[in-house]
PDB file of C-alpha atoms and ligand atoms in Angstrom:
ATOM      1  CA  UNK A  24      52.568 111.971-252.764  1.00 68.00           C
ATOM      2  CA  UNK A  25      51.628 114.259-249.873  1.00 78.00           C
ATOM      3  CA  UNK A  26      53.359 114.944-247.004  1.00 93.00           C
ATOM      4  CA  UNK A  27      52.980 116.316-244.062  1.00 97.00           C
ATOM      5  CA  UNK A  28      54.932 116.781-240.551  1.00 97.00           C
ATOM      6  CA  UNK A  29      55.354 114.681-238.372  1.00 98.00           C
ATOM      7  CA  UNK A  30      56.782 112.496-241.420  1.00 97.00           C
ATOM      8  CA  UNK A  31      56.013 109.263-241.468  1.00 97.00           C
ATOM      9  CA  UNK A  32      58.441 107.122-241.271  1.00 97.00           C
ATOM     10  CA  UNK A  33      56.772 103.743-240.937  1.00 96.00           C
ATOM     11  CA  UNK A  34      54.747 104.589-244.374  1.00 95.00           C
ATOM     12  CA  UNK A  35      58.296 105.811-245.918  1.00 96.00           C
ATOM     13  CA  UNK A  36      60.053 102.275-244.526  1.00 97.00           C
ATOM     14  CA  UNK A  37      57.001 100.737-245.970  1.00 97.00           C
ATOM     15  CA  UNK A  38      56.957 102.131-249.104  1.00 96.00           C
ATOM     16  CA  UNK A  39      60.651 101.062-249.572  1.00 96.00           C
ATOM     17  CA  UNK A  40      59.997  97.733-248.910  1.00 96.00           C
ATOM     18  CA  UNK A  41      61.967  97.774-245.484  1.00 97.00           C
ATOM     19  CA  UNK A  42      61.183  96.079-242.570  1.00 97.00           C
ATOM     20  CA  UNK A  43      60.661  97.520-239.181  1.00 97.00           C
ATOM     21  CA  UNK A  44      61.172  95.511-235.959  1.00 97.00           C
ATOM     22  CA  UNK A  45      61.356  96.286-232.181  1.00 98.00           C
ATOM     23  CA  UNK A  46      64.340  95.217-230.478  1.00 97.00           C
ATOM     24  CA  UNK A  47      61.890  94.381-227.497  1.00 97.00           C
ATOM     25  CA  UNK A  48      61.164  91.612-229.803  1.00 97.00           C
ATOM     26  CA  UNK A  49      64.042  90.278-231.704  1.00 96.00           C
ATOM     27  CA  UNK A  50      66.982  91.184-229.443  1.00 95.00           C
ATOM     28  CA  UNK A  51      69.163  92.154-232.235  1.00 91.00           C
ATOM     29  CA  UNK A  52      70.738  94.773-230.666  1.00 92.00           C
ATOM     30  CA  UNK A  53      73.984  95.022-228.360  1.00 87.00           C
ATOM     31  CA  UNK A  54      75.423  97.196-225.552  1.00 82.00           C
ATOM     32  CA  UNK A  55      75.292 100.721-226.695  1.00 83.00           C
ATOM     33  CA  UNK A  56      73.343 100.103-230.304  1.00 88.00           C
ATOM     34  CA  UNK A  57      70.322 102.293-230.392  1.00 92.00           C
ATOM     35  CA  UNK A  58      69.288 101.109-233.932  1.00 93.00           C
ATOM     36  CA  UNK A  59      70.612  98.642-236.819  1.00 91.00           C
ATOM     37  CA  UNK A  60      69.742  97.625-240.250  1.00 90.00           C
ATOM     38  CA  UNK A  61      70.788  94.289-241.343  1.00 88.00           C
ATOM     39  CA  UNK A  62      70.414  93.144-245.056  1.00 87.00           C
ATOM     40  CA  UNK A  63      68.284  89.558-245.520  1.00 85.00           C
ATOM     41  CA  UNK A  64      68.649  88.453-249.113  1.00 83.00           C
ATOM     42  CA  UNK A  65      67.069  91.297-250.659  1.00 85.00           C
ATOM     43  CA  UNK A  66      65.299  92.164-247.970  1.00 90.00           C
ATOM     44  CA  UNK A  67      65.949  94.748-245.365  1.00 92.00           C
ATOM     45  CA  UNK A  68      65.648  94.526-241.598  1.00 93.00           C
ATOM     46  CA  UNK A  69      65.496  98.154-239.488  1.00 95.00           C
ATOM     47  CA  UNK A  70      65.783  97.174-235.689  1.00 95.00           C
ATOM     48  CA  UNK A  71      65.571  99.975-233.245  1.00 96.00           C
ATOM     49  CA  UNK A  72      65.508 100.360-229.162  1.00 96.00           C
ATOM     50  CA  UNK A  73      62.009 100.593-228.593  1.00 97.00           C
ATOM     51  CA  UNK A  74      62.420 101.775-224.978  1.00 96.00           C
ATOM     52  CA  UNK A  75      64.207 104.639-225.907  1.00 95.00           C
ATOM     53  CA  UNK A  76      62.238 108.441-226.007  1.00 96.00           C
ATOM     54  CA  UNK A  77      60.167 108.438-229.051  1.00 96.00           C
ATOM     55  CA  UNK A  78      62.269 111.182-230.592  1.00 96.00           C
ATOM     56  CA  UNK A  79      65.055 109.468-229.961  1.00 95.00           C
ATOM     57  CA  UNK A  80      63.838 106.479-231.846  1.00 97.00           C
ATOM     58  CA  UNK A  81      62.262 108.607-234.591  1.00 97.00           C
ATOM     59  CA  UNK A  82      66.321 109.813-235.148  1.00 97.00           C
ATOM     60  CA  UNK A  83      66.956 106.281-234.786  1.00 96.00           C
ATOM     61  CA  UNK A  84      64.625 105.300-237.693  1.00 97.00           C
ATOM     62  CA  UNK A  85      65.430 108.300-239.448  1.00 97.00           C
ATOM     63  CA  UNK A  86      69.127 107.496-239.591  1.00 95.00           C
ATOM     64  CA  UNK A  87      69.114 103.709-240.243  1.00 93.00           C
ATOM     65  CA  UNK A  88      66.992 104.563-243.735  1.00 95.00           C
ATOM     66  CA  UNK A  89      69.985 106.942-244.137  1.00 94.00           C
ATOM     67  CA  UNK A  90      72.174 104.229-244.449  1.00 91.00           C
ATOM     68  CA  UNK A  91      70.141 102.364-246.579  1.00 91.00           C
ATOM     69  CA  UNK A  92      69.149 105.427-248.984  1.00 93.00           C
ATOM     70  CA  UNK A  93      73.070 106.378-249.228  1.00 91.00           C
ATOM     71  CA  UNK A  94      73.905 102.997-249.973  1.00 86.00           C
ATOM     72  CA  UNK A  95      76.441 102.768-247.003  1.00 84.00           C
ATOM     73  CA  UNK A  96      78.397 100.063-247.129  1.00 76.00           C
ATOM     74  CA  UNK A  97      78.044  97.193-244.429  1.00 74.00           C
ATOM     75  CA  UNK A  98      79.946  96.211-242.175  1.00 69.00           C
ATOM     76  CA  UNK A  99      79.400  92.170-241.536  1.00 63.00           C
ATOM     77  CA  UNK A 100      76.070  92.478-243.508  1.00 60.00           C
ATOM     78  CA  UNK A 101      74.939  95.091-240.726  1.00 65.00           C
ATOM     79  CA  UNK A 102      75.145  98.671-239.558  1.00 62.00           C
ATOM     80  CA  UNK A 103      75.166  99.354-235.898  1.00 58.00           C
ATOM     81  CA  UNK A 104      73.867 103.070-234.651  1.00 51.00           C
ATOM     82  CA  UNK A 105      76.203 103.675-231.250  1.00 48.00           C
ATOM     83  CA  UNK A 106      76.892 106.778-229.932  1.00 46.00           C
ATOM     84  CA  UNK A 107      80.265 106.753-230.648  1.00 51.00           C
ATOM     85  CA  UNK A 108      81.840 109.946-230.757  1.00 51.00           C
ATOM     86  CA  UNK A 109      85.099 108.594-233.093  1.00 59.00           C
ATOM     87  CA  UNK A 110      82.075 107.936-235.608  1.00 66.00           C
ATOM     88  CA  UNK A 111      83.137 107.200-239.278  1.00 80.00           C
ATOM     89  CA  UNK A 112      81.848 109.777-242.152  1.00 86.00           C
ATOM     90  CA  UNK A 113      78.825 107.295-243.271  1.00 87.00           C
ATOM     91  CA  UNK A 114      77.498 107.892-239.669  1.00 88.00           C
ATOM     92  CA  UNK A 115      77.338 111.955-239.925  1.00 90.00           C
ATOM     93  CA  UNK A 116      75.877 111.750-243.270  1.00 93.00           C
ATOM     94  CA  UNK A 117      73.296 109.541-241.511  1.00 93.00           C
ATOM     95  CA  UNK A 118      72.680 112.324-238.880  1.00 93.00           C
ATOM     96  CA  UNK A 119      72.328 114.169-241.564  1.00 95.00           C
ATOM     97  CA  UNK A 120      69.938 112.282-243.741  1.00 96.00           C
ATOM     98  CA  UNK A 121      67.581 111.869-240.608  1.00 97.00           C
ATOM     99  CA  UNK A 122      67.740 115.642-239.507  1.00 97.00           C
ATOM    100  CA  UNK A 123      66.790 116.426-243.532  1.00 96.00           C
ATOM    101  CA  UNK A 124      63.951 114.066-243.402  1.00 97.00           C
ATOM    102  CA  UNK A 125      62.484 114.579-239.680  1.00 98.00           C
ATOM    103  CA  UNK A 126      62.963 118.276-240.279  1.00 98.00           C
ATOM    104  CA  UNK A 127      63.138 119.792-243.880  1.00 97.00           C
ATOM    105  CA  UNK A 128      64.777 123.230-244.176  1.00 97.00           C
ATOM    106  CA  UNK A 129      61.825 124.603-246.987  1.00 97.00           C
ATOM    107  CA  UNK A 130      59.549 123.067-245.241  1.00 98.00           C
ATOM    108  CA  UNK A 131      60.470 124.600-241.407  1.00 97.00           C
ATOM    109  CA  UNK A 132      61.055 128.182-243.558  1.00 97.00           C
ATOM    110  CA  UNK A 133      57.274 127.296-245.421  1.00 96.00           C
ATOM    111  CA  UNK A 134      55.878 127.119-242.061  1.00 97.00           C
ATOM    112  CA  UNK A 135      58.417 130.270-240.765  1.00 95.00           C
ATOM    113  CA  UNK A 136      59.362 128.159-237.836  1.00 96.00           C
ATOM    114  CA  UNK A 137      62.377 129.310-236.185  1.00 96.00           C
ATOM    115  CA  UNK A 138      62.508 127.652-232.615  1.00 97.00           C
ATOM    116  CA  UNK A 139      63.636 124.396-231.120  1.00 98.00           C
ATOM    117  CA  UNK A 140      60.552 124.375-229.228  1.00 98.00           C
ATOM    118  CA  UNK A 141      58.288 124.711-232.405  1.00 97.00           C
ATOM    119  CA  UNK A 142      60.951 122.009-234.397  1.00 98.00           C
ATOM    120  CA  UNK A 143      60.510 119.724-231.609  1.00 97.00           C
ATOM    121  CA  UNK A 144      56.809 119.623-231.915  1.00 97.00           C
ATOM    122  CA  UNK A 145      55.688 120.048-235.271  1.00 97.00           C
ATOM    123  CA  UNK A 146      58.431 117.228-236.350  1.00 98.00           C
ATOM    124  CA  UNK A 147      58.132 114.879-233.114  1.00 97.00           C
ATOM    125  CA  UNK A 148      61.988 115.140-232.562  1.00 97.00           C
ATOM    126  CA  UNK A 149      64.009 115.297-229.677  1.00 96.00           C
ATOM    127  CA  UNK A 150      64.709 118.435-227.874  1.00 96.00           C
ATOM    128  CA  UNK A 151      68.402 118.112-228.688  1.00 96.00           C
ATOM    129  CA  UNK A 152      67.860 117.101-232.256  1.00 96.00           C
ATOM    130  CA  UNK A 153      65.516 120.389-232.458  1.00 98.00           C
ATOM    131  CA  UNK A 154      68.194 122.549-231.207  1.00 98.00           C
ATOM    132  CA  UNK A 155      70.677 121.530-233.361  1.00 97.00           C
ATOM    133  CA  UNK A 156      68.237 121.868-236.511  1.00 97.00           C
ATOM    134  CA  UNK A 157      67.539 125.517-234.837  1.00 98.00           C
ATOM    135  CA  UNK A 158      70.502 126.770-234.978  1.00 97.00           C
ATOM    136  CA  UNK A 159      71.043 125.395-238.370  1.00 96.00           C
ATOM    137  CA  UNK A 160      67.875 127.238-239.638  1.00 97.00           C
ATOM    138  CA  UNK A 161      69.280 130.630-238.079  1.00 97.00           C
ATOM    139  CA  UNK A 162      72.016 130.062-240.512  1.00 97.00           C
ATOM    140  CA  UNK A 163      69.545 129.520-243.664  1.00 96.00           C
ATOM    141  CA  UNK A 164      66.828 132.028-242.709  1.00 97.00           C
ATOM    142  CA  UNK A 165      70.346 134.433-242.502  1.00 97.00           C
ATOM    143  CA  UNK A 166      71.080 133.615-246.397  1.00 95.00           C
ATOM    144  CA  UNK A 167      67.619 133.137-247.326  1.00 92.00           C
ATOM    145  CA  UNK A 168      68.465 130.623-249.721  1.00 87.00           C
ATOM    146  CA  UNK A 169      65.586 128.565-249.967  1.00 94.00           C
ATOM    147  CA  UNK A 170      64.025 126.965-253.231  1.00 95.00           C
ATOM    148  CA  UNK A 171      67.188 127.367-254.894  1.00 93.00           C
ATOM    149  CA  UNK A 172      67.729 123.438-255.885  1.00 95.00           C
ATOM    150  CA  UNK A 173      64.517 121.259-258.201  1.00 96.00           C
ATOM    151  CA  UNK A 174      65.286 118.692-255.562  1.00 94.00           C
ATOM    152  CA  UNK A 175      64.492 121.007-252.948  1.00 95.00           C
ATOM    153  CA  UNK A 176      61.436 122.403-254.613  1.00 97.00           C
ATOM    154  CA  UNK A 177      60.299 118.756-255.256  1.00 96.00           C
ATOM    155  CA  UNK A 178      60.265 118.392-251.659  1.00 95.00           C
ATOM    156  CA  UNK A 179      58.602 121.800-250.938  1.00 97.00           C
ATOM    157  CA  UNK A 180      55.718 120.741-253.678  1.00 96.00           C
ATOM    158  CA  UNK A 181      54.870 117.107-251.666  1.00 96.00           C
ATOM    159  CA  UNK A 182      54.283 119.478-248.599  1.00 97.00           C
ATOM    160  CA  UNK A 183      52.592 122.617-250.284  1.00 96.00           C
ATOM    161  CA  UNK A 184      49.336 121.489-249.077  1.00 96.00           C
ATOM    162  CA  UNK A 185      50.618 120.894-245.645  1.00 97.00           C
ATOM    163  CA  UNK A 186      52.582 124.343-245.360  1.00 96.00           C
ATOM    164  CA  UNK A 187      49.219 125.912-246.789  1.00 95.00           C
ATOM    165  CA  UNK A 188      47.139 124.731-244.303  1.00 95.00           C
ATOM    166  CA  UNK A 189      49.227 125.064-241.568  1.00 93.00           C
ATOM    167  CA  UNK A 190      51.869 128.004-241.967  1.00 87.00           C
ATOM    168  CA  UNK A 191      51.109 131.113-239.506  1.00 76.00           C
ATOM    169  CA  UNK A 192      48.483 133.506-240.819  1.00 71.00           C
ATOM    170  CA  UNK A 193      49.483 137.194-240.619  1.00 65.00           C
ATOM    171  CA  UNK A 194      46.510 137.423-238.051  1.00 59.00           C
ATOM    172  CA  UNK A 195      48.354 135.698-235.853  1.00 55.00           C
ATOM    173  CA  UNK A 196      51.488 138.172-235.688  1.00 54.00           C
TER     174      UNK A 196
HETATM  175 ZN1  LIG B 203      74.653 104.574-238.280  1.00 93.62          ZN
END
């Protein structure tokens, strides 16, 4: 598979058989939800808030297929995105799932992208989301401890052709 950035989340959700609605259309959502996934059968159901910005909806997506990937367990055959700042440990590993997958470290470090600006528009994410992956990559480009996992070289591999053609030529310095 190749890959590029923006990733594309409605071919991932497709590819793992999940479904994708608007909550413009289905109303699924309550006060303060910004996203849920709700389990059909065998089939599952990713609802976000369609009016929201669309990096915050991207996150939204992002995080939902967190839950789903991680195997979260639900809570009354649902999980609920809020903004809740008491949130429970499934919900930061979903943060963290979505900033992985919106915005992967080898990939950002392929590309030698450092700033929120250039996060923000190479992976479609918020400006908030970008600063917080930012400051993040400070800390890895520090180390410079990339590559070091097969996972993580898998991943680099799906988006060699991607960093090739697009990673900063020396011309450009
Ligand atoms: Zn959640």
């Amino acid at each position: 598979m190749v890959m590029a950035l923006p990733v594309d989340l409605l071919r991932i959700a497709k590819d793992a058989g999940v479904i994708i609605r608007k909550n413009s259309e289905v109303h699924e959502l309550s006060g303060g939800e910004s996203g849920a996934c709700i389990l059909d059968g065998e089939t599952w159901y990713l609802i976000y808030d369609d009016e929201a910005t669309i990096g915050r909806r991207r996150f939204t997506i992002a995080h939902e297929l967190g839950h789903i990937f991680l195997g979260h367990k639900l809570l009354n055959g649902r999980y609920g995105r809020t903004f809740n700042p008491d949130k429970p440990q499934s919900e930061s590993e979903a943060d963290m799932f979505a900033a992985r997958l919106l915005s992967p470290a080898c990939v950002l470090w392929g590309l030698d992208i450092h700033t929120a600006e250039e996060i923000a528009e190479v992976c479609n994410v918020s400006k908030a989301a970008a600063k917080i992956r930012a400051e993040h990559m400070a800390v890895l480009y520090e180390r410079q401890k990339f590559l070091t996992s097969p996972l993580e070289r898998k991943v680099y591999e799906q988006f060699k052709g991607y960093i090739d053609a697009n990673k900063k030529s020396p011309s450009s310095l």
